[in-house]
CSV table of C-alpha atoms in Angstrom, one decimal:
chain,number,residue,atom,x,y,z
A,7,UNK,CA,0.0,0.0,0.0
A,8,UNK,CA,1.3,3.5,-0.8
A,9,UNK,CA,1.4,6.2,1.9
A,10,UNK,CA,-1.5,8.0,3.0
A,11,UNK,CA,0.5,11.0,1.6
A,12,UNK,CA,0.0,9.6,-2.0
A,13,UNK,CA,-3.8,9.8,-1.6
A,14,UNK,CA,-6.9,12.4,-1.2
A,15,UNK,CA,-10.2,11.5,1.2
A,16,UNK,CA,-12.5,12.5,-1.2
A,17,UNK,CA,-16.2,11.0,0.6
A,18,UNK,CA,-17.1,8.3,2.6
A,19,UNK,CA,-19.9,5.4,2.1
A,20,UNK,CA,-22.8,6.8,3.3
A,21,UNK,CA,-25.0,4.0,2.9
A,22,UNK,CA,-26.2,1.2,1.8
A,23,UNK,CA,-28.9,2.3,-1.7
A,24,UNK,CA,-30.9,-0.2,-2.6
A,25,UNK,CA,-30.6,-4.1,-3.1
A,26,UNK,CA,-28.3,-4.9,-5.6
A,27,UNK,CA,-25.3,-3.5,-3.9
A,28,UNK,CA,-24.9,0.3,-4.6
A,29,UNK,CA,-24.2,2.5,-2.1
A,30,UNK,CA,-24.7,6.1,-1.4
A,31,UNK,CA,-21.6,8.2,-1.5
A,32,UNK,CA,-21.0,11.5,0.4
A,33,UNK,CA,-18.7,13.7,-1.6
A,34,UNK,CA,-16.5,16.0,0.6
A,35,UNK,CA,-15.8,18.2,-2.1
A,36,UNK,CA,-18.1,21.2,-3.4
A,37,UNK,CA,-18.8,19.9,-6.5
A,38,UNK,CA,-20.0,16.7,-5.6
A,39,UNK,CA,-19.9,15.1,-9.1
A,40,UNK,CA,-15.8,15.1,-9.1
A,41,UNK,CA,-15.5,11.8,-7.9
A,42,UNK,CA,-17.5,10.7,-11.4
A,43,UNK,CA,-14.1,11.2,-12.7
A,44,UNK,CA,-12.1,8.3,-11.2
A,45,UNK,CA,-12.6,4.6,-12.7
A,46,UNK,CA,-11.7,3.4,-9.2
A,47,UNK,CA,-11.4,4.0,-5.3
A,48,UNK,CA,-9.4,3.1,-3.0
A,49,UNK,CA,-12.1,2.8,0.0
A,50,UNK,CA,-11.0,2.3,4.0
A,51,UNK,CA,-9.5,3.4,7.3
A,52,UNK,CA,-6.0,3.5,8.5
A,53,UNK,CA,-4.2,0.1,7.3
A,54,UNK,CA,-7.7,-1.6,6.4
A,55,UNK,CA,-8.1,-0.1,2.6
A,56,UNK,CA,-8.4,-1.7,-0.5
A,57,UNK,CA,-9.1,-0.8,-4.5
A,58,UNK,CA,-12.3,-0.8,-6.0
A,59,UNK,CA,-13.4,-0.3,-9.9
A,60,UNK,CA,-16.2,2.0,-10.6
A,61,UNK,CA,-18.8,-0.2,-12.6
A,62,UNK,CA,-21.2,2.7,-12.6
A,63,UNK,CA,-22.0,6.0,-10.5
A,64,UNK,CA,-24.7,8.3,-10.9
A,65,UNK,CA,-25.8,11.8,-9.1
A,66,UNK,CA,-29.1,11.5,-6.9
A,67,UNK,CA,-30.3,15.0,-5.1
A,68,UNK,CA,-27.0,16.0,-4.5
A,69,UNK,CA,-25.4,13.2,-3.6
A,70,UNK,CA,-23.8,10.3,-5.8
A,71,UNK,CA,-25.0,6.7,-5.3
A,72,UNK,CA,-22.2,4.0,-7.0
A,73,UNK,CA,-22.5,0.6,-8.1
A,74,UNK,CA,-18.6,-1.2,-7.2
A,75,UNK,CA,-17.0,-4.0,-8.8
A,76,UNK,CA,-17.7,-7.7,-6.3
A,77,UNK,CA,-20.2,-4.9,-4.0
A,78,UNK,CA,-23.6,-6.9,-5.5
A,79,UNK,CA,-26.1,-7.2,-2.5
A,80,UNK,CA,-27.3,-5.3,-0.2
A,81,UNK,CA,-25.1,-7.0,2.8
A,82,UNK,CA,-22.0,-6.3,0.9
A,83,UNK,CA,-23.0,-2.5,0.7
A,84,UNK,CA,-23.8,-2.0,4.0
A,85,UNK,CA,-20.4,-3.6,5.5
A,86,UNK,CA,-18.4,-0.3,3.6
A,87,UNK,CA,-21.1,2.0,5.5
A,88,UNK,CA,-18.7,4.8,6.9
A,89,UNK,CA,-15.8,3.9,5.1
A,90,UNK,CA,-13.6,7.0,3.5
A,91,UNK,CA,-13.3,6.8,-0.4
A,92,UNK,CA,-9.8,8.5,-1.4
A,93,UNK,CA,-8.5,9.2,-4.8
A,94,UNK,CA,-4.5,9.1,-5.9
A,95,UNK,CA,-3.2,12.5,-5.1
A,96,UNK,CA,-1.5,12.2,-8.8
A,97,UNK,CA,-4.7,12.0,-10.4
A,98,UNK,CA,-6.0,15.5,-9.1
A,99,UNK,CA,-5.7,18.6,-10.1
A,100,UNK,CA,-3.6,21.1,-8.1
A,101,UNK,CA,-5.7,23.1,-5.7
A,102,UNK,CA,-6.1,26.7,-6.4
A,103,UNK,CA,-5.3,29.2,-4.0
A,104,UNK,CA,-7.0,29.5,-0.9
A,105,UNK,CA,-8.5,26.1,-1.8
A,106,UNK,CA,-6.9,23.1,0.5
A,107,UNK,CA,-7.8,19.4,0.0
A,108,UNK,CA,-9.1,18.4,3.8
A,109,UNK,CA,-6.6,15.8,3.8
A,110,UNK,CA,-4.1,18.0,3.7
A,111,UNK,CA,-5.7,20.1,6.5
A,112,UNK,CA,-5.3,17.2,9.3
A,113,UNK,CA,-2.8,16.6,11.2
A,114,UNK,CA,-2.0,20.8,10.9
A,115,UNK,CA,-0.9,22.7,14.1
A,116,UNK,CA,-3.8,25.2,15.3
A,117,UNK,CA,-2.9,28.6,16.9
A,118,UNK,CA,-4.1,31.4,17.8
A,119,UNK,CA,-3.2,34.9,17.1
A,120,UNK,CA,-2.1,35.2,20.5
A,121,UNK,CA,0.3,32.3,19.8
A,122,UNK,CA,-1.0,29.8,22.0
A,123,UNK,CA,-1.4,25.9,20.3
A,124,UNK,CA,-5.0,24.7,20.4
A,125,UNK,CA,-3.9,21.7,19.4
A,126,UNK,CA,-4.0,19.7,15.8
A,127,UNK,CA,-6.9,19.3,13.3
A,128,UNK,CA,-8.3,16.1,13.7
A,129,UNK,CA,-11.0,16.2,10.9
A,130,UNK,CA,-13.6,18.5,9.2
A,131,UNK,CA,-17.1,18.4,9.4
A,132,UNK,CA,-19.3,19.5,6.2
A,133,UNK,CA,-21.9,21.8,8.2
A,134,UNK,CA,-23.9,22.7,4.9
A,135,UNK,CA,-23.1,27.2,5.4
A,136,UNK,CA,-19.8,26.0,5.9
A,137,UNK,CA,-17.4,23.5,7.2
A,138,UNK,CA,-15.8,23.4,10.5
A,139,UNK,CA,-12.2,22.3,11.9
A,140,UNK,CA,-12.2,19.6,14.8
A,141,UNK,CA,-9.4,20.8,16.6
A,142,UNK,CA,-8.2,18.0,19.4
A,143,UNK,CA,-5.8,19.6,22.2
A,144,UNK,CA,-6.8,20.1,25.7
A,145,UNK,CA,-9.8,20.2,25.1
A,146,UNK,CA,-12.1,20.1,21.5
A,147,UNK,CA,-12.6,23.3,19.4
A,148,UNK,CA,-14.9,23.6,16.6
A,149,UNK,CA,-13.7,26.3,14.3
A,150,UNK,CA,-16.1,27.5,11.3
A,151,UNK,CA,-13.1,27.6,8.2
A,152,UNK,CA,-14.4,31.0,6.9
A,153,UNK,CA,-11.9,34.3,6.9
A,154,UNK,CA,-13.5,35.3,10.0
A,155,UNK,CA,-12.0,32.8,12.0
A,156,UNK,CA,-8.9,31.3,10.0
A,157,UNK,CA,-6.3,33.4,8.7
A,158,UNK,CA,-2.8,32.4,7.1
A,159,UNK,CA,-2.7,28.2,6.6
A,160,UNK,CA,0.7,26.8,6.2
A,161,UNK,CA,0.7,23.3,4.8
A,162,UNK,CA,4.4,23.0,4.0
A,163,UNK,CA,4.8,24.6,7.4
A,164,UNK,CA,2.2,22.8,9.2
A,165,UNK,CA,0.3,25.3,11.1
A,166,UNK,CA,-3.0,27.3,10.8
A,167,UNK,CA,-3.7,30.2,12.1
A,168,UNK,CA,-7.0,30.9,14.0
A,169,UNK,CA,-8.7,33.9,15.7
A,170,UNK,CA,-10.0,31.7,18.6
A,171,UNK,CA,-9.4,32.0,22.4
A,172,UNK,CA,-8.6,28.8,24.3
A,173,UNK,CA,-11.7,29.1,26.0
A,174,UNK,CA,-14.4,29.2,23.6
């Protein structure tokens, strides 16, 4: 397996959709008809991933429900419920500026403008106005990711800066 370096988290298995093994797919990304592009998926957690081939996918009221090669019941779909889909890193496009992939947002150092460390970005959550940094330190934060609240964000340098106290 390559390293989780080499690859994006682009959704996750929402659920199972219908009978015949296809499964719904939540798309973490704003349009969500970009992971249409792929022929196949790597879909897992941690160590526990494997590949998948794209046999069909289609969009469905905003979402995108899939149809996976060897997925062909509705057991089979249900057992990748909550799994993360991620793409080859070399197959995507660059991300413009001030655009970030959120894999490349975890694991980032959070602090404040006072310079105190909040602690690390553990994940995002997709809010629907906007989406929101999980910071984990000593104790959770949940940071809206809009200009009002996130200024400068240094991948290469692995920080983030934040306009949050450490008591809110």
């Amino acid at each position: 397996m390559s390293q989780d370096s080499d690859w994006v988290v682009m959704g996750r298995i929402a659920a199972p959709f219908g009978i015949k093994g296809w499964v719904k797919v939540q798309t973490f990304s704003d349009d969500p008809g970009t992971l249409m592009d792929f022929e196949s998926w790597r879909i897992g957690r941690g160590e526990q991933q494997a590949q998948f081939t794209v046999e069909a996918v289609q969009d469905h009221s905003n979402t995108l429900v899939a149809k996976l090669v060897g997925i062909d019941d509705r057991d089979a779909a249900f057992a990748l419920r909550g799994q993360e889909i991620s793409v080859a890193r070399s197959d995507l496009p660059p991300p413009q500026e001030n655009e970030f992939y959120w894999s490349d947002l975890i694991g980032l150092k959070a602090v404040n403008r006072e310079g105190v460390e909040l602690g690390l970005v553990d994940s995002l959550l997709e809010t629907g106005a906007h989406d929101v940094l999980v910071i984990k330190g000593k104790r959770d934060h949940l940071i809206p990711f809009v200009a009002a609240f996130v200024g400068k964000v240094d991948v290469a340098g692995g920080q983030i800066e934040v306009d949050w106290g450490e008591d809110y």
